mmCIF file of C-alpha atoms and ligand atoms in Angstrom:
data_model
loop_
_atom_site.group_PDB
_atom_site.id
_atom_site.type_symbol
_atom_site.label_atom_id
_atom_site.label_comp_id
_atom_site.label_asym_id
_atom_site.label_seq_id
_atom_site.Cartn_x
_atom_site.Cartn_y
_atom_site.Cartn_z
ATOM 1 C CA MET Q 17 102.015 103.645 123.564
ATOM 2 C CA THR Q 18 98.250 103.702 122.408
ATOM 3 C CA THR Q 19 96.474 106.663 123.936
ATOM 4 C CA THR Q 20 92.940 108.098 122.412
ATOM 5 C CA ALA Q 21 94.161 111.593 122.229
ATOM 6 C CA THR Q 22 96.938 110.768 119.544
ATOM 7 C CA PRO Q 23 95.744 110.146 116.103
ATOM 8 C CA PRO Q 24 97.050 106.701 114.435
ATOM 9 C CA VAL Q 25 100.016 107.053 111.784
ATOM 10 C CA LEU Q 26 98.077 104.554 109.802
ATOM 11 C CA THR Q 27 94.346 103.479 109.654
ATOM 12 C CA ALA Q 28 92.742 100.708 108.080
ATOM 13 C CA VAL Q 29 89.182 99.726 108.256
ATOM 14 C CA GLY Q 30 87.051 96.928 106.998
ATOM 15 C CA LEU Q 31 90.051 95.387 104.821
ATOM 16 C CA ARG Q 32 88.545 92.595 102.613
ATOM 17 C CA LYS Q 33 90.915 90.555 100.157
ATOM 18 C CA ALA Q 34 89.885 87.531 97.996
ATOM 19 C CA TYR Q 35 92.227 85.734 95.459
ATOM 20 C CA GLY Q 36 90.301 84.192 92.622
ATOM 21 C CA SER Q 37 86.656 84.022 92.561
ATOM 22 C CA GLY Q 38 83.558 82.017 92.967
ATOM 23 C CA THR Q 39 83.658 78.992 94.860
ATOM 24 C CA ALA Q 40 87.681 78.490 94.015
ATOM 25 C CA ALA Q 41 88.100 82.130 96.051
ATOM 26 C CA VAL Q 42 90.519 82.266 98.945
ATOM 27 C CA HIS Q 43 89.362 85.027 101.337
ATOM 28 C CA ALA Q 44 93.036 85.660 102.566
ATOM 29 C CA VAL Q 45 91.869 88.873 104.501
ATOM 30 C CA ALA Q 46 88.277 88.503 105.442
ATOM 31 C CA GLY Q 47 87.388 91.797 107.127
ATOM 32 C CA ILE Q 48 90.142 93.360 109.407
ATOM 33 C CA ASP Q 49 90.274 96.692 111.090
ATOM 34 C CA VAL Q 50 93.766 97.761 112.256
ATOM 35 C CA ASP Q 51 95.844 101.087 113.168
ATOM 36 C CA LEU Q 52 99.164 101.868 113.617
ATOM 37 C CA MET Q 53 99.835 104.389 116.435
ATOM 38 C CA PRO Q 54 103.024 106.462 116.782
ATOM 39 C CA GLY Q 55 105.907 105.027 118.641
ATOM 40 C CA GLU Q 56 104.332 101.929 118.535
ATOM 41 C CA ILE Q 57 105.648 98.510 117.260
ATOM 42 C CA LEU Q 58 102.814 96.085 116.164
ATOM 43 C CA ALA Q 59 103.364 92.550 115.917
ATOM 44 C CA ILE Q 60 100.973 90.435 113.816
ATOM 45 C CA MET Q 61 101.239 86.887 114.420
ATOM 46 C CA GLY Q 62 99.018 84.013 112.986
ATOM 47 C CA ALA Q 63 99.413 80.483 111.487
ATOM 48 C CA SER Q 64 100.815 79.920 108.013
ATOM 49 C CA GLY Q 65 98.239 81.036 105.518
ATOM 50 C CA SER Q 66 96.189 83.343 107.938
ATOM 51 C CA GLY Q 67 96.474 86.102 105.951
ATOM 52 C CA LYS Q 68 99.738 88.152 107.476
ATOM 53 C CA THR Q 69 101.710 88.644 104.085
ATOM 54 C CA THR Q 70 98.151 89.747 102.346
ATOM 55 C CA LEU Q 71 97.187 92.002 105.182
ATOM 56 C CA LEU Q 72 100.719 93.681 105.184
ATOM 57 C CA HIS Q 73 100.880 94.111 101.357
ATOM 58 C CA LEU Q 74 97.415 95.699 101.403
ATOM 59 C CA LEU Q 75 99.121 98.200 104.037
ATOM 60 C CA ALA Q 76 101.947 98.908 102.178
ATOM 61 C CA GLY Q 77 99.770 99.597 99.016
ATOM 62 C CA LEU Q 78 101.285 96.860 97.053
ATOM 63 C CA ILE Q 79 97.844 95.664 96.566
ATOM 64 C CA ARG Q 80 94.571 96.841 96.563
ATOM 65 C CA PRO Q 81 91.672 95.584 98.987
ATOM 66 C CA ASP Q 82 88.581 94.356 97.310
ATOM 67 C CA SER Q 83 86.820 96.737 99.991
ATOM 68 C CA GLY Q 84 88.057 98.700 103.130
ATOM 69 C CA SER Q 85 90.067 101.816 103.670
ATOM 70 C CA ILE Q 86 93.509 102.405 104.695
ATOM 71 C CA ARG Q 87 94.255 105.913 105.456
ATOM 72 C CA LEU Q 88 98.291 107.224 105.744
ATOM 73 C CA GLU Q 89 99.006 110.978 105.766
ATOM 74 C CA GLY Q 90 95.750 111.781 104.755
ATOM 75 C CA VAL Q 91 95.454 109.385 101.749
ATOM 76 C CA ASP Q 92 93.320 106.351 101.264
ATOM 77 C CA VAL Q 93 95.893 103.912 99.773
ATOM 78 C CA ALA Q 94 92.746 101.820 98.920
ATOM 79 C CA VAL Q 95 91.789 103.916 96.085
ATOM 80 C CA ALA Q 96 94.443 106.512 95.285
ATOM 81 C CA SER Q 97 95.784 106.824 92.195
ATOM 82 C CA ASP Q 98 98.575 104.341 91.383
ATOM 83 C CA ALA Q 99 101.055 107.333 90.886
ATOM 84 C CA ARG Q 100 100.075 108.911 94.347
ATOM 85 C CA ILE Q 101 100.371 105.597 95.861
ATOM 86 C CA THR Q 102 104.150 105.114 94.430
ATOM 87 C CA ALA Q 103 105.012 108.462 95.640
ATOM 88 C CA LEU Q 104 103.586 107.682 99.179
ATOM 89 C CA ARG Q 105 105.270 104.390 99.231
ATOM 90 C CA ARG Q 106 108.750 105.872 98.285
ATOM 91 C CA GLU Q 107 108.336 108.750 101.048
ATOM 92 C CA ARG Q 108 106.456 107.451 103.921
ATOM 93 C CA ILE Q 109 106.591 103.519 103.751
ATOM 94 C CA GLY Q 110 109.517 100.978 104.073
ATOM 95 C CA VAL Q 111 108.663 97.456 103.441
ATOM 96 C CA VAL Q 112 110.848 94.398 104.457
ATOM 97 C CA PHE Q 113 109.502 91.575 102.275
ATOM 98 C CA GLN Q 114 109.154 87.745 103.408
ATOM 99 C CA ALA Q 115 111.453 86.876 100.286
ATOM 100 C CA TYR Q 116 113.883 90.113 100.548
ATOM 101 C CA ASN Q 117 113.012 91.048 96.871
ATOM 102 C CA LEU Q 118 116.974 92.267 96.560
ATOM 103 C CA MET Q 119 117.985 93.032 93.191
ATOM 104 C CA PRO Q 120 120.310 90.118 92.211
ATOM 105 C CA THR Q 121 122.289 91.968 89.898
ATOM 106 C CA MET Q 122 122.983 95.161 91.913
ATOM 107 C CA SER Q 123 125.793 95.262 94.569
ATOM 108 C CA VAL Q 124 124.436 95.226 98.366
ATOM 109 C CA LEU Q 125 125.074 98.882 99.022
ATOM 110 C CA ASP Q 126 123.380 99.944 95.559
ATOM 111 C CA ASN Q 127 120.640 97.735 96.797
ATOM 112 C CA VAL Q 128 120.215 99.633 99.992
ATOM 113 C CA ALA Q 129 120.606 103.033 98.197
ATOM 114 C CA LEU Q 130 118.126 102.556 95.428
ATOM 115 C CA PRO Q 131 115.123 103.765 97.409
ATOM 116 C CA LEU Q 132 117.088 107.208 97.939
ATOM 117 C CA LEU Q 133 118.105 107.032 94.530
ATOM 118 C CA LEU Q 134 114.490 106.446 93.356
ATOM 119 C CA ALA Q 135 113.399 109.309 95.497
ATOM 120 C CA GLY Q 136 116.091 111.807 93.713
ATOM 121 C CA SER Q 137 119.136 111.637 95.854
ATOM 122 C CA ARG Q 138 122.521 112.091 94.499
ATOM 123 C CA ARG Q 139 124.545 108.819 94.152
ATOM 124 C CA SER Q 140 127.285 109.781 96.333
ATOM 125 C CA GLN Q 141 124.730 111.152 99.239
ATOM 126 C CA ALA Q 142 122.453 107.879 98.602
ATOM 127 C CA ARG Q 143 125.532 105.702 99.165
ATOM 128 C CA THR Q 144 126.832 107.172 102.180
ATOM 129 C CA VAL Q 145 123.277 106.872 103.877
ATOM 130 C CA ALA Q 146 123.144 103.369 102.594
ATOM 131 C CA ALA Q 147 126.874 102.343 104.058
ATOM 132 C CA GLU Q 148 125.239 103.778 107.649
ATOM 133 C CA ARG Q 149 122.355 101.685 107.235
ATOM 134 C CA LEU Q 150 124.341 98.482 106.292
ATOM 135 C CA ALA Q 151 126.516 99.330 109.368
ATOM 136 C CA ALA Q 152 123.563 99.312 111.464
ATOM 137 C CA VAL Q 153 122.790 95.627 110.682
ATOM 138 C CA GLY Q 154 126.126 94.771 110.798
ATOM 139 C CA MET Q 155 126.403 94.227 106.903
ATOM 140 C CA GLU Q 156 128.842 96.986 106.074
ATOM 141 C CA SER Q 157 131.832 94.382 105.070
ATOM 142 C CA PHE Q 158 129.290 93.011 102.575
ATOM 143 C CA ALA Q 159 128.786 96.316 100.393
ATOM 144 C CA LYS Q 160 130.349 95.138 97.405
ATOM 145 C CA ARG Q 161 128.978 91.767 97.121
ATOM 146 C CA ARG Q 162 125.722 90.724 94.800
ATOM 147 C CA PRO Q 163 122.724 89.582 97.095
ATOM 148 C CA PRO Q 164 122.823 86.026 95.603
ATOM 149 C CA LEU Q 165 126.431 85.269 97.022
ATOM 150 C CA LEU Q 166 124.751 86.189 100.546
ATOM 151 C CA SER Q 167 123.211 83.549 103.092
ATOM 152 C CA GLY Q 168 119.532 84.167 103.789
ATOM 153 C CA GLY Q 169 120.115 86.002 107.028
ATOM 154 C CA GLU Q 170 122.650 88.143 105.493
ATOM 155 C CA GLN Q 171 120.054 89.066 102.577
ATOM 156 C CA GLN Q 172 117.776 89.341 105.346
ATOM 157 C CA ARG Q 173 119.509 92.309 107.108
ATOM 158 C CA VAL Q 174 120.415 93.813 103.788
ATOM 159 C CA ALA Q 175 116.404 94.035 103.068
ATOM 160 C CA ILE Q 176 116.017 95.658 106.712
ATOM 161 C CA ALA Q 177 118.845 98.286 105.715
ATOM 162 C CA ARG Q 178 116.911 99.252 102.470
ATOM 163 C CA ALA Q 179 113.457 99.223 104.091
ATOM 164 C CA LEU Q 180 114.910 101.750 106.721
ATOM 165 C CA VAL Q 181 117.010 103.869 104.487
ATOM 166 C CA SER Q 182 114.856 106.667 104.158
ATOM 167 C CA ASN Q 183 113.742 107.090 107.423
ATOM 168 C CA PRO Q 184 110.171 105.967 106.493
ATOM 169 C CA GLN Q 185 106.851 106.733 108.504
ATOM 170 C CA VAL Q 186 105.877 103.455 108.414
ATOM 171 C CA VAL Q 187 107.771 100.402 108.473
ATOM 172 C CA LEU Q 188 106.143 97.446 107.390
ATOM 173 C CA ALA Q 189 108.258 94.015 107.818
ATOM 174 C CA ASP Q 190 107.423 90.751 106.840
ATOM 175 C CA GLU Q 191 109.080 87.957 109.108
ATOM 176 C CA PRO Q 192 112.311 89.994 109.245
ATOM 177 C CA THR Q 193 113.979 87.756 111.750
ATOM 178 C CA GLY Q 194 113.230 84.457 109.960
ATOM 179 C CA ASN Q 195 116.476 83.443 109.271
ATOM 180 C CA LEU Q 196 118.516 85.136 111.843
ATOM 181 C CA ASP Q 197 120.446 83.744 114.987
ATOM 182 C CA ARG Q 198 119.403 84.927 118.270
ATOM 183 C CA LYS Q 199 122.110 87.820 118.488
ATOM 184 C CA ASN Q 200 121.002 89.091 114.894
ATOM 185 C CA VAL Q 201 117.039 88.810 115.866
ATOM 186 C CA LEU Q 202 117.760 90.940 119.303
ATOM 187 C CA ALA Q 203 119.736 93.476 117.028
ATOM 188 C CA VAL Q 204 116.853 93.854 114.421
ATOM 189 C CA CYS Q 205 114.258 94.156 117.423
ATOM 190 C CA GLU Q 206 116.431 96.909 118.936
ATOM 191 C CA LEU Q 207 116.715 98.737 115.509
ATOM 192 C CA LEU Q 208 113.024 98.455 115.177
ATOM 193 C CA ARG Q 209 112.501 99.905 118.524
ATOM 194 C CA GLN Q 210 114.858 102.735 117.457
ATOM 195 C CA VAL Q 211 112.935 103.704 114.432
ATOM 196 C CA ALA Q 212 109.491 103.303 116.392
ATOM 197 C CA ALA Q 213 110.835 105.817 118.978
ATOM 198 C CA ALA Q 214 111.811 108.327 116.223
ATOM 199 C CA ASP Q 215 108.903 111.245 115.956
ATOM 200 C CA GLY Q 216 105.449 110.016 114.639
ATOM 201 C CA ARG Q 217 106.816 106.597 113.499
ATOM 202 C CA ALA Q 218 105.103 103.314 113.491
ATOM 203 C CA VAL Q 219 106.515 99.707 112.716
ATOM 204 C CA ALA Q 220 104.532 96.579 111.982
ATOM 205 C CA VAL Q 221 105.977 93.290 112.142
ATOM 206 C CA VAL Q 222 104.738 89.914 111.058
ATOM 207 C CA THR Q 223 106.488 87.069 113.128
ATOM 208 C CA HIS Q 224 106.314 83.575 114.119
ATOM 209 C CA GLU Q 225 108.687 84.154 116.909
ATOM 210 C CA PRO Q 226 107.192 84.646 120.494
ATOM 211 C CA MET Q 227 110.715 86.651 121.222
ATOM 212 C CA VAL Q 228 110.238 89.064 118.565
ATOM 213 C CA ALA Q 229 106.537 89.622 119.569
ATOM 214 C CA ALA Q 230 107.712 90.083 123.129
ATOM 215 C CA TYR Q 231 109.494 93.282 121.641
ATOM 216 C CA ALA Q 232 106.175 94.643 120.280
ATOM 217 C CA ASP Q 233 103.713 96.836 122.460
ATOM 218 C CA ARG Q 234 100.830 95.365 121.026
ATOM 219 C CA ILE Q 235 99.939 92.064 119.350
ATOM 220 C CA VAL Q 236 97.290 91.151 116.581
ATOM 221 C CA VAL Q 237 96.704 87.329 115.936
ATOM 222 C CA LEU Q 238 95.266 86.233 112.734
ATOM 223 C CA ALA Q 239 93.068 83.293 112.033
ATOM 224 C CA ASP Q 240 91.539 82.675 108.547
ATOM 225 C CA GLY Q 241 91.907 86.530 107.672
ATOM 226 C CA ARG Q 242 90.498 87.875 110.719
ATOM 227 C CA VAL Q 243 91.730 89.184 113.780
ATOM 228 C CA SER Q 244 91.047 86.227 116.495
ATOM 229 C CA ASP Q 245 93.097 88.211 119.492
ATOM 230 C CA GLN Q 246 94.622 91.317 120.177
ATOM 231 C CA PHE Q 247 96.324 92.808 123.287
ATOM 232 C CA GLN Q 248 98.901 94.934 124.701
ATOM 233 C CA ARG Q 249 102.328 93.342 125.696
ATOM 234 C CA SER Q 250 101.816 94.602 128.962
ATOM 235 C CA GLU Q 251 98.957 92.186 129.521
ATOM 236 C CA VAL Q 252 100.949 88.967 129.189
ATOM 237 C CA GLY Q 253 104.373 88.593 131.380
ATOM 238 C CA SER Q 254 106.710 86.160 130.187
ATOM 239 C CA VAL Q 255 107.666 85.248 126.301
ATOM 240 C CA GLU Q 256 106.207 81.618 127.114
ATOM 241 C CA GLN Q 257 103.006 83.213 128.502
ATOM 242 C CA LEU Q 258 102.817 85.454 125.437
ATOM 243 C CA ALA Q 259 103.397 82.302 122.904
ATOM 244 C CA THR Q 260 100.967 80.417 124.805
ATOM 245 C CA ARG Q 261 97.984 83.286 124.228
ATOM 246 C CA CYS Q 262 99.180 83.582 120.756
ATOM 247 C CA PHE Q 263 99.064 79.754 119.873
ATOM 248 C CA HIS Q 264 96.028 79.153 121.454
ATOM 249 C CA ALA Q 265 94.165 82.012 119.822
ATOM 250 C CA VAL Q 266 95.783 80.487 116.726
ATOM 251 C CA ASP Q 267 94.264 77.195 117.596
ATOM 252 C CA GLY Q 268 90.960 78.298 118.613
ATOM 253 C CA ILE Q 269 91.413 77.242 122.325
ATOM 254 C CA ALA Q 270 91.467 80.424 123.787
HETATM 255 N N1 LIG D 305 98.549 85.241 94.976
HETATM 256 C C1 LIG D 305 97.719 84.743 95.563
HETATM 257 N N2 LIG D 305 96.881 83.746 94.699
HETATM 258 C C2 LIG D 305 96.129 83.206 95.551
HETATM 259 N N3 LIG D 305 96.222 82.679 96.909
HETATM 260 C C3 LIG D 305 96.947 83.411 97.280
HETATM 261 C C4 LIG D 305 97.924 84.470 96.907
HETATM 262 N N4 LIG D 305 98.731 84.909 97.766
HETATM 263 C C5 LIG D 305 98.190 84.225 99.049
HETATM 264 N N5 LIG D 305 97.442 83.392 98.612
HETATM 265 C C6 LIG D 305 96.645 82.601 99.551
HETATM 266 O O1 LIG D 305 95.921 83.325 100.911
HETATM 267 C C7 LIG D 305 96.093 82.997 102.039
HETATM 268 C C8 LIG D 305 96.924 83.951 102.814
HETATM 269 O O2 LIG D 305 98.049 83.920 102.601
HETATM 270 P P1 LIG D 305 99.309 84.731 103.092
HETATM 271 O O3 LIG D 305 100.515 84.843 102.155
HETATM 272 O O4 LIG D 305 98.808 86.273 103.346
HETATM 273 O O5 LIG D 305 99.515 83.902 104.498
HETATM 274 P P2 LIG D 305 100.628 84.311 105.644
HETATM 275 O O6 LIG D 305 100.020 84.449 106.881
HETATM 276 O O7 LIG D 305 101.562 85.555 105.234
HETATM 277 O O8 LIG D 305 101.383 82.705 105.662
HETATM 278 P P3 LIG D 305 103.113 82.450 105.745
HETATM 279 O O9 LIG D 305 103.091 82.337 107.497
HETATM 280 O O10 LIG D 305 103.204 80.909 105.337
HETATM 281 O O11 LIG D 305 103.740 83.555 105.177
HETATM 282 C C9 LIG D 305 96.635 81.448 101.898
HETATM 283 O O12 LIG D 305 95.607 80.471 101.649
HETATM 284 C C10 LIG D 305 97.493 81.517 100.486
HETATM 285 O O13 LIG D 305 97.395 80.146 99.820
HETATM 286 MG MG1 LIG D 306 103.637 85.479 104.965
#
């Protein structure tokens, strides 16, 4: 729920990011304001190439904006030192990458345990928590396998378990259900809902799937690196109506 009284978990203002320069520059994010409220799932939709991944990576501190600010826990991620951003990401931010980014030579269990190990947890403790997270995405029986031996959907669920393992305050998920069947899509949506429901936490999920956006509290639609529409989930009725509004916004019809 968005209320004016509660401060956002994350606030981004005036974000811009271009790749390349001069006439060849691609203005992937061309002036975006967005915030994440505690308890909220925000869905980010938009056509391929509209800037969704770039925006998510900016919010995660993985890339720096050309201009604008991103405040999380009193830190401006846009200008903080690399060391400060690394610490913030370790402690506060969980990222599910569009391409999973699992470590191919490590077991599934150790992939999920990695954020905890990097944060200084003992190996046995990290593995215990990692096993719990794997169970939450139905992947406990794959703990000893290496990621290259998993299907796309299985890797995706491992990536989700890894992003959630340290109970981050902000979860930023890029197409986390793109390779999942309907049953697992719903399971992941329920999991993201549980994450957002925990104290002072927020989730942003990039998705092409209206069914996933229907789980969100608020929907932002991007077109050409800008917000072309945004609305509360409660403003549209069915998933079909939501899809119509999002795709019309994408096409510039709405
Ligand atoms: N590293 C890069 N160098 C140059 N251009 C890039 C780079 N990354 C992205 N782009 C360009 O920036 C624009 C936005 O890309 P982005 O990956 O953010 O889109 P997206 O909305 O996530 O698309 P998709 O739905 O296909 O994942 C695209 O035109 C893309 O080609
Ligand atoms: Mg993308």
